[in-house]
Short mmCIF file of C-alpha atoms in Angstrom, two decimals:
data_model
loop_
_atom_site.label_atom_id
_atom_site.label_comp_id
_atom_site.label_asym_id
_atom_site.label_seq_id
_atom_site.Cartn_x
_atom_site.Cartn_y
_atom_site.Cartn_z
CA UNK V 1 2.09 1.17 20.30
CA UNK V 2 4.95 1.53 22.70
CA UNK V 3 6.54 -1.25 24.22
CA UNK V 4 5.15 -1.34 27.93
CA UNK V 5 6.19 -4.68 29.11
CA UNK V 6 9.83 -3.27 30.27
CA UNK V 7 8.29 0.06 32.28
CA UNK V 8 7.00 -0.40 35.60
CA UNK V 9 5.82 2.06 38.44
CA UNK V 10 6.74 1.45 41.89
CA UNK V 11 4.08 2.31 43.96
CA UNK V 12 5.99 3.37 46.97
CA UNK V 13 7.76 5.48 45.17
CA UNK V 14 4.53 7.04 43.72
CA UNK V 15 3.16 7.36 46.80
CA UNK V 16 5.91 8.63 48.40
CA UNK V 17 5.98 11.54 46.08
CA UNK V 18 2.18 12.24 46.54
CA UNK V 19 2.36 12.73 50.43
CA UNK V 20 5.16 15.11 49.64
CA UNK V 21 3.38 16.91 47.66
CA UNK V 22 0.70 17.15 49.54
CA UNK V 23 2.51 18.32 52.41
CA UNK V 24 3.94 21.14 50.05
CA UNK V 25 0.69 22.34 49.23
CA UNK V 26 -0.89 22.14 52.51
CA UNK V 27 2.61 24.45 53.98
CA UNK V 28 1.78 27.10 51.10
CA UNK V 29 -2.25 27.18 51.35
CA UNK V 30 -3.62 29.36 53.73
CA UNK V 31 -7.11 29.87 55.67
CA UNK V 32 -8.98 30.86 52.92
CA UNK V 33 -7.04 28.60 50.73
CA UNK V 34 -8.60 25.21 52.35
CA UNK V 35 -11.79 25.44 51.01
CA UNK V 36 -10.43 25.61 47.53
CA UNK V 37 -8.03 22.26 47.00
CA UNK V 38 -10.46 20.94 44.45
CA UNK V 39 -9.34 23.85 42.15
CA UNK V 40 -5.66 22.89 42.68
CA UNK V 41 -4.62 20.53 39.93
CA UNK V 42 -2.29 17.96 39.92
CA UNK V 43 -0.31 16.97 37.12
CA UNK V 44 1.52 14.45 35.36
CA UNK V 45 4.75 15.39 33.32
CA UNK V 46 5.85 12.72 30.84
CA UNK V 47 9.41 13.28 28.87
CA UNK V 48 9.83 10.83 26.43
CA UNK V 49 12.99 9.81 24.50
CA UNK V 50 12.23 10.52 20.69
CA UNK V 51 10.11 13.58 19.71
CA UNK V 52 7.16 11.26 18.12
CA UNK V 53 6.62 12.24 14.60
CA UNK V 54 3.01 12.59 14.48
CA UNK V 55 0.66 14.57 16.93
CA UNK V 56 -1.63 12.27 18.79
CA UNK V 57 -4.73 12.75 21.41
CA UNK V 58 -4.69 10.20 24.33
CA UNK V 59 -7.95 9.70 25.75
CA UNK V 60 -7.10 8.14 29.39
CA UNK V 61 -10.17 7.16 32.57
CA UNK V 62 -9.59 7.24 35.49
CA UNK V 63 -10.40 5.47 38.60
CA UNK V 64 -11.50 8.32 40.50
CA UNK V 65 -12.87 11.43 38.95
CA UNK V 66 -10.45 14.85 38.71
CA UNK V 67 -13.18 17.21 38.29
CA UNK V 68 -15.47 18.87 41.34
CA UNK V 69 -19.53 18.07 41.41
CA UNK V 70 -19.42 21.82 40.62
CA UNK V 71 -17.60 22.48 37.85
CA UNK V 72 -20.14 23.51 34.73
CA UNK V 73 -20.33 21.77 32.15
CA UNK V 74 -21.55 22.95 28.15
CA UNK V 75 -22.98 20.50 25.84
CA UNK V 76 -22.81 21.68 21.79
CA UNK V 77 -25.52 19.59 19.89
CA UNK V 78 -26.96 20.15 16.39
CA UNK V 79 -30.08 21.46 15.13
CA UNK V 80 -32.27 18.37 15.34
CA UNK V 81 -34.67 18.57 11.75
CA UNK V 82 -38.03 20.08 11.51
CA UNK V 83 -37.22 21.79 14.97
CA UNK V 84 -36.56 25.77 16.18
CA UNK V 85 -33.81 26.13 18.69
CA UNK V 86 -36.00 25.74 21.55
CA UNK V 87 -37.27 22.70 21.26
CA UNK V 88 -34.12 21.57 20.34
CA UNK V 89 -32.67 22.20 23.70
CA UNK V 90 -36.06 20.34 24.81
CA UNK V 91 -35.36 17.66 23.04
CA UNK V 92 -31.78 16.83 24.51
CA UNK V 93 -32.64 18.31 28.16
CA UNK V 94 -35.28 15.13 28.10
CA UNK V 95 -32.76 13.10 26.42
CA UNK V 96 -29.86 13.45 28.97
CA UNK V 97 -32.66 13.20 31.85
CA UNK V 98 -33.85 9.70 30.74
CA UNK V 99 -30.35 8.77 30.55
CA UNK V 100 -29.32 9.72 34.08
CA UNK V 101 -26.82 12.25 32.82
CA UNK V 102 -26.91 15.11 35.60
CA UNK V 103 -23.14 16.73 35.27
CA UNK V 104 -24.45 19.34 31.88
CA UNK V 105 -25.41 22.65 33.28
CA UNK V 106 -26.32 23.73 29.45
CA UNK V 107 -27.48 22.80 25.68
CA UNK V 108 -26.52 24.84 23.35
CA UNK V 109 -27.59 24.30 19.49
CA UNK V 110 -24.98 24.56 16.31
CA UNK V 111 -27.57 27.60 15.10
CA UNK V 112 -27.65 29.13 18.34
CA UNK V 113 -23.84 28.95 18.71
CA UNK V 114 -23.28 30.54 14.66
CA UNK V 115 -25.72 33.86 15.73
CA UNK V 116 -25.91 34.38 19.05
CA UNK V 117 -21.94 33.88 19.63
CA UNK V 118 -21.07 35.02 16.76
CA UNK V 119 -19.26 38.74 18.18
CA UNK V 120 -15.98 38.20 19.48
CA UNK V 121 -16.70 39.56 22.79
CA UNK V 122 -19.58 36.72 23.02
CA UNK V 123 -16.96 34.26 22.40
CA UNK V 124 -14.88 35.14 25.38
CA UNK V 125 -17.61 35.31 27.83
CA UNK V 126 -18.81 31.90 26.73
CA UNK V 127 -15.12 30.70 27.65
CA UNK V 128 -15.22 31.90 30.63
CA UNK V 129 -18.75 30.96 31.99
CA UNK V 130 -17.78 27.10 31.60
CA UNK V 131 -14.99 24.60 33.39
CA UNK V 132 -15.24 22.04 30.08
CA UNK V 133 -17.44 21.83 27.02
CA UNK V 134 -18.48 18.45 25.03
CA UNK V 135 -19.64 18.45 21.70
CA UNK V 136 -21.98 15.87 19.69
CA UNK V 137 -19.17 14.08 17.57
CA UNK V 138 -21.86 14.50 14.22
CA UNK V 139 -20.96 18.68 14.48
CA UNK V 140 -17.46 18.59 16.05
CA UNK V 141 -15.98 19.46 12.31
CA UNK V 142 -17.79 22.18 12.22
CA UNK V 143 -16.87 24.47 15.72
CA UNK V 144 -13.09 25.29 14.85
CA UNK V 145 -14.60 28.19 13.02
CA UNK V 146 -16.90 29.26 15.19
CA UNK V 147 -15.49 29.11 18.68
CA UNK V 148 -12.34 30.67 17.74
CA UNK V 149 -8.90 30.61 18.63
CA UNK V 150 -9.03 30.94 22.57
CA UNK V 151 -10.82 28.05 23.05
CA UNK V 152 -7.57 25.88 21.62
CA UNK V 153 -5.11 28.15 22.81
CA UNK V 154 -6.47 27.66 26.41
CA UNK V 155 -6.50 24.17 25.52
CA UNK V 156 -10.25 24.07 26.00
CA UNK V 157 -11.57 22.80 22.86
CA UNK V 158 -15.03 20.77 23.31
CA UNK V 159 -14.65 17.12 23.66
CA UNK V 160 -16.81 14.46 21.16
CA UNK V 161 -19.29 12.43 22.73
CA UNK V 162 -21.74 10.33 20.68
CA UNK V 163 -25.32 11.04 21.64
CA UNK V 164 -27.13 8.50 19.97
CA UNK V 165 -24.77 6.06 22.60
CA UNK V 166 -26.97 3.37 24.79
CA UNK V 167 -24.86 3.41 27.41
CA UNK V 168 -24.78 7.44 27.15
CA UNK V 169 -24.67 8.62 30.98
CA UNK V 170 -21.30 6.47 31.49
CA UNK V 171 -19.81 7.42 28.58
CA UNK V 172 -20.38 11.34 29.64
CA UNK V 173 -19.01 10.69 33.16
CA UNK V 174 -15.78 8.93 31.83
CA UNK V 175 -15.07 12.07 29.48
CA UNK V 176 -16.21 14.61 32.14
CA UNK V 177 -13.86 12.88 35.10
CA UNK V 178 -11.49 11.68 32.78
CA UNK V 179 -8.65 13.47 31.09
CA UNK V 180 -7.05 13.66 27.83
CA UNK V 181 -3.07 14.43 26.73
CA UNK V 182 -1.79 15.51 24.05
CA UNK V 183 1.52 14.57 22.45
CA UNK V 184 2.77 16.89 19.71
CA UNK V 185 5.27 16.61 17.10
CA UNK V 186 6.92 19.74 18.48
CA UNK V 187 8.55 18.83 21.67
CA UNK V 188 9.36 15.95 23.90
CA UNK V 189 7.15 16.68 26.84
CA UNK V 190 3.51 16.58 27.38
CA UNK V 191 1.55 17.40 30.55
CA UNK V 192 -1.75 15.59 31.41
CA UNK V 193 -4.37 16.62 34.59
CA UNK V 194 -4.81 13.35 36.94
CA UNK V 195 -6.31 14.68 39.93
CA UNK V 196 -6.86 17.90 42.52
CA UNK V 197 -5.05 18.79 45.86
CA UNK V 198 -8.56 17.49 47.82
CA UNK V 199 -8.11 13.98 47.03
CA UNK V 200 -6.32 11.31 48.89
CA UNK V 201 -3.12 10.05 48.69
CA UNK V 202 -4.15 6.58 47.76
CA UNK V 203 -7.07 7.74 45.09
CA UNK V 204 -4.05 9.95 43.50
CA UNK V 205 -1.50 6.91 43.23
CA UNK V 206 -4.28 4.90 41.28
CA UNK V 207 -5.32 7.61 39.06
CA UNK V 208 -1.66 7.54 38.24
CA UNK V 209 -1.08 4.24 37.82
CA UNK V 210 -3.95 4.28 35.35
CA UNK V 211 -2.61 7.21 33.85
CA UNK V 212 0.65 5.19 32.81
CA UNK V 213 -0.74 1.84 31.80
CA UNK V 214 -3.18 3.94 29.26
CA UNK V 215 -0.71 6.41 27.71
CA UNK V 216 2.18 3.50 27.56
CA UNK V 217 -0.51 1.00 25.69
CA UNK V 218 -1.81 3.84 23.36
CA UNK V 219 1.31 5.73 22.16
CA UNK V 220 1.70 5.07 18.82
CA UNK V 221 5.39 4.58 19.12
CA UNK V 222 7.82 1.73 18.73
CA UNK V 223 10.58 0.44 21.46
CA UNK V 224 11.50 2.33 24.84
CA UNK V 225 9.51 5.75 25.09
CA UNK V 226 9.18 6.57 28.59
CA UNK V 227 12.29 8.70 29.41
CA UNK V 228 11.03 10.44 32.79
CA UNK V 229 7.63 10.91 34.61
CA UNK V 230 7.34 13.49 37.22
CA UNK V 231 4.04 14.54 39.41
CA UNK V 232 3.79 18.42 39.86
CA UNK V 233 1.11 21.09 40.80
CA UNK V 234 0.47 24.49 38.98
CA UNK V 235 3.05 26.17 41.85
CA UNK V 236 5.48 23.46 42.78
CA UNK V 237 8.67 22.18 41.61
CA UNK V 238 8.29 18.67 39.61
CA UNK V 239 8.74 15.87 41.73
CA UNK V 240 10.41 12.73 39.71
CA UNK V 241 8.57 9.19 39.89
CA UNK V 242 10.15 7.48 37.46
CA UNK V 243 13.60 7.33 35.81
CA UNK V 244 14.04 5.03 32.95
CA UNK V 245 17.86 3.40 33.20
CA UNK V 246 20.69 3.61 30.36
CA UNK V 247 19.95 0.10 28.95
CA UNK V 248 17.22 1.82 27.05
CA UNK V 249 20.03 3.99 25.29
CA UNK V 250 21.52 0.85 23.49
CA UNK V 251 18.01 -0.54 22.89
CA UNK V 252 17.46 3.06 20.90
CA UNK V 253 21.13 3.05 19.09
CA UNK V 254 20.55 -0.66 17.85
CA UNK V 255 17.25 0.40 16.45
CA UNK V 256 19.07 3.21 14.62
CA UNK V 257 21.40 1.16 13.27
CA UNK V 258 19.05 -1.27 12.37
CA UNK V 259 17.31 1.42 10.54
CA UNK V 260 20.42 2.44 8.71
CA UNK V 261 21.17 -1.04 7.85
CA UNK V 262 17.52 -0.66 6.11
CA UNK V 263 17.93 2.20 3.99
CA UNK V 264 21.61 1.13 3.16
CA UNK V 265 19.91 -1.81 1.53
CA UNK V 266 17.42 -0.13 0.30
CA UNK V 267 19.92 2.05 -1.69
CA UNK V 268 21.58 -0.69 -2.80
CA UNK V 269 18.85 -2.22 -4.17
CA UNK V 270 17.49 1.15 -6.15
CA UNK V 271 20.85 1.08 -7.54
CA UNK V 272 20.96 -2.36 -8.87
CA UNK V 273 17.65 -1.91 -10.16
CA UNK V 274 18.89 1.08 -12.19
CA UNK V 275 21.84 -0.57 -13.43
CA UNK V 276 20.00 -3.63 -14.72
CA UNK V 277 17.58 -1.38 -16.40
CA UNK V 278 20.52 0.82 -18.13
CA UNK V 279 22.04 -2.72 -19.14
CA UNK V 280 18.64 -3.79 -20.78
CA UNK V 281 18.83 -0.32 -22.65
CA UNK V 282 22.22 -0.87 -23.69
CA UNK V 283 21.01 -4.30 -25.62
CA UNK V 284 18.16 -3.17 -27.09
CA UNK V 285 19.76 -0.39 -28.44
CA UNK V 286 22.50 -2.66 -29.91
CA UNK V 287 19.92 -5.12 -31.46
CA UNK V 288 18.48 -2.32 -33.36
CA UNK V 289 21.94 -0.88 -34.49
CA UNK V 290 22.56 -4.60 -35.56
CA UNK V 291 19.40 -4.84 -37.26
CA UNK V 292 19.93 -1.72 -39.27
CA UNK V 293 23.85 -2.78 -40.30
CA UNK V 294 22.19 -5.89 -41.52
CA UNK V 295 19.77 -4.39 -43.84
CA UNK V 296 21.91 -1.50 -45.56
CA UNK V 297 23.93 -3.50 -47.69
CA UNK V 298 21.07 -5.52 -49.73
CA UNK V 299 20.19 -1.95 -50.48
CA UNK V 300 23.32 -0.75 -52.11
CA UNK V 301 23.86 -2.45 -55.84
CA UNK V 302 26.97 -5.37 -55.70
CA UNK V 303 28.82 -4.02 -58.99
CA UNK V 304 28.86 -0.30 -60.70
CA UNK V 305 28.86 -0.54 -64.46
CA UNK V 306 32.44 0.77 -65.16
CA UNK V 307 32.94 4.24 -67.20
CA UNK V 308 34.06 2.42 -70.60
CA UNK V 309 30.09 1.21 -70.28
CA UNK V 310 28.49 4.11 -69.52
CA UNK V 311 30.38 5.93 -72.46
CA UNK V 312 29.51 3.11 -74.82
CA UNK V 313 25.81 3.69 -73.77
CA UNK V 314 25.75 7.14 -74.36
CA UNK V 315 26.80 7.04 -77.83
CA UNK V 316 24.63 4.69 -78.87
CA UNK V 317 22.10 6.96 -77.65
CA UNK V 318 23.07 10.38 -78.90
CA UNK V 319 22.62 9.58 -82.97
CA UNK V 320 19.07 7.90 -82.45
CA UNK V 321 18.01 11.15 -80.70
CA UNK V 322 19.57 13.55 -83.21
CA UNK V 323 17.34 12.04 -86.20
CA UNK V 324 14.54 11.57 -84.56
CA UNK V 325 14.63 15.36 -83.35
CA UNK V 326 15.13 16.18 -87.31
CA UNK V 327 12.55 13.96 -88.53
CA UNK V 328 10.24 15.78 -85.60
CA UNK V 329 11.24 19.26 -87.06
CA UNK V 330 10.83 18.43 -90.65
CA UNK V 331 6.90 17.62 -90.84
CA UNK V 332 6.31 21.18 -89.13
CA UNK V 333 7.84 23.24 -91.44
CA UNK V 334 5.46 21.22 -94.22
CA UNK V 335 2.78 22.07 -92.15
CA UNK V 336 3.54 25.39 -91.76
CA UNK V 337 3.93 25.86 -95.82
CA UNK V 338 1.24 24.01 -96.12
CA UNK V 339 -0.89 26.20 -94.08
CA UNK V 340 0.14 29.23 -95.83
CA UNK V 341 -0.93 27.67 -99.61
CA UNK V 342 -4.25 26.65 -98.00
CA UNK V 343 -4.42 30.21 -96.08
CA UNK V 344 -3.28 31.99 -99.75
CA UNK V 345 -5.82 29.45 -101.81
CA UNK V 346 -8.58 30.15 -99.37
CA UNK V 347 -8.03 34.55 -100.10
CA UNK V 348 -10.72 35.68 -102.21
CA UNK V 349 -9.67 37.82 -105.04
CA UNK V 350 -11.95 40.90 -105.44
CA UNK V 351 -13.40 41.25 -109.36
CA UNK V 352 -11.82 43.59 -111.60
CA UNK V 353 -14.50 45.60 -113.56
#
């Protein structure tokens, strides 16, 4: 939300700068041209100081309604249940009647819309048969693919408005005479319709003034945004109304700062938390090491036997297994003679006639 408590229009000024364009428009139209000043917009041009970083949709009412009696007006709805197109369009044609809505010139279901429209040429004759098109907010998701890209290049994508609304014929007429701007990421300037060359000078400076107080209380932005405001018409030069001063250019640099001072600190803080966390890896690390040096030496013996020992042991080894090897040895070779006698003893000796 900006900050609109600094930002003020004077209204002289504002008015000033309506009469003079007025005047300008009047000098240019011609006899033919008089009967058409409802078709000549007015405009307001808004520079602001940042380029915002997110794209945002200001609805803004006005006062006094921008838009002719006779501009046409299309109405999107969706396909009500249990119901063919027809009656749908029966259905909301009642609806809007017993609501006191007058300013739609034609309904137009989401089925109707998908196969009747569907050709590309359709498309472009249904953009050009209409000044504005509203859609029922429960099937707005759904149009992007079917209107196609004309509609949003021309900047005349279909407007929500919530049908099932009790207080539905006001809430039409403040979208139909209302207007709506659009601030993108992309630039710093954004243009929104206030009013037409028929008006007054006085009904202009209000819609204006209402104009500012909405767009200053809904831009999602923080500190000093308004940089310059100018009122213009589709073939005149802009003409300024308001000129924000050079105090706002110190308000801006301490708010940089201040934001540098943040992600300094910030920074400092990441790295302090990654040097205590390297620190509490070191000692860990070190406890285990310490651990482990502690543990080794009850593994290794205290004293080696010395070689006068070991030589001692051998010998008194190598005679016990030298006999007992021989006395292994000796009962075989019995048993081997043995069982050749038995093997000779068991022969049978064949009888000698």
């Amino acid at each position: 939300m900006a900050d609109g408590a600094e930002i003020a229009l004077d209204r002289a000024q504002v008015k000033k700068a309506v009469q003079a364009l007025q005047a300008f428009l009047k000098s240019k139209s011609t006899g033919d041209s008089l009967f058409l000043d409802e078709t000549r917009q007015i405009s307001l041009l808004f520079t602001l100081w940042k380029i915002p970083k997110k794209p945002q949709t200001i609805r803004i009412p006005l006062p006094h309604g921008q838009r002719p009696d006779t501009d046409e007006v299309c109405l999107f709805t969706r396909d009500e249940p249990h119901m063919t197109s027809e009656q749908t369009q029966r259905f909301y044609k009642k609806l809007l009647q017993e609501k006191g809505v007058k300013n739609i010139t034609e309904i137009i279901p989401y089925k109707v819309l998908t196969t009747e429209y569907k050709p590309h040429e359709a498309k472009r004759r249904l953009l050009g048969n209409f000044d504005m098109f509203l859609s029922d907010e429960r099937v707005r998701r759904l149009l992007p693919s079917h209107l196609g890209k004309h509609f949003y290049l021309r900047k005349r994508e279909p407007l929500c408005v919530n049908l099932q609304s009790k207080q539905l014929a006001r809430d039409i007429h403040r979208v139909i005479q209302g207007t709506n701007l659009k601030v993108t990421n992309k630039g710093s300037c954004c243009m929104a319709r206030i009013a037409h060359a028929g008006m007054t000078a006085d009904e202009v400076t209000e819609n204006i003034e209402a104009a500012f107080q909405a767009v200053v209380a809904k831009l999602r932005t923080k500190g000093p945004v308004m940089k310059l405001i100018h009122i213009k018409s589709q073939t005149s030069v802009a003409l300024p109304i308001y000129n924000s001063s050079l105090t706002h250019l110190t308000v801006l640099e301490e708010a940089e700062h201040a934001q540098l001072r943040k992600k300094e600190k910030a920074a400092a803080r990441k790295l302090e938390n990654e040097v205590e966390k390297a620190l509490k890896k070191q000692t860990v690390a070190t406890g285990e090491e310490g651990e482990k040096d502690d543990k080794i030496p009850q593994l290794v013996p205290i004293a080696t036997p010395s070689k006068k020992a070991k030589l001692e042991q051998q010998l008194e080894k190598a005679p016990k297994a030298a006999v007992t090897k021989k006395a292994k040895k000796a009962p075989n070779k019995r048993a081997r003679k043995a069982g050749k006698t038995d093997f000779k003893v068991k022969r049978k000796v064949p009888k000698v006639k």
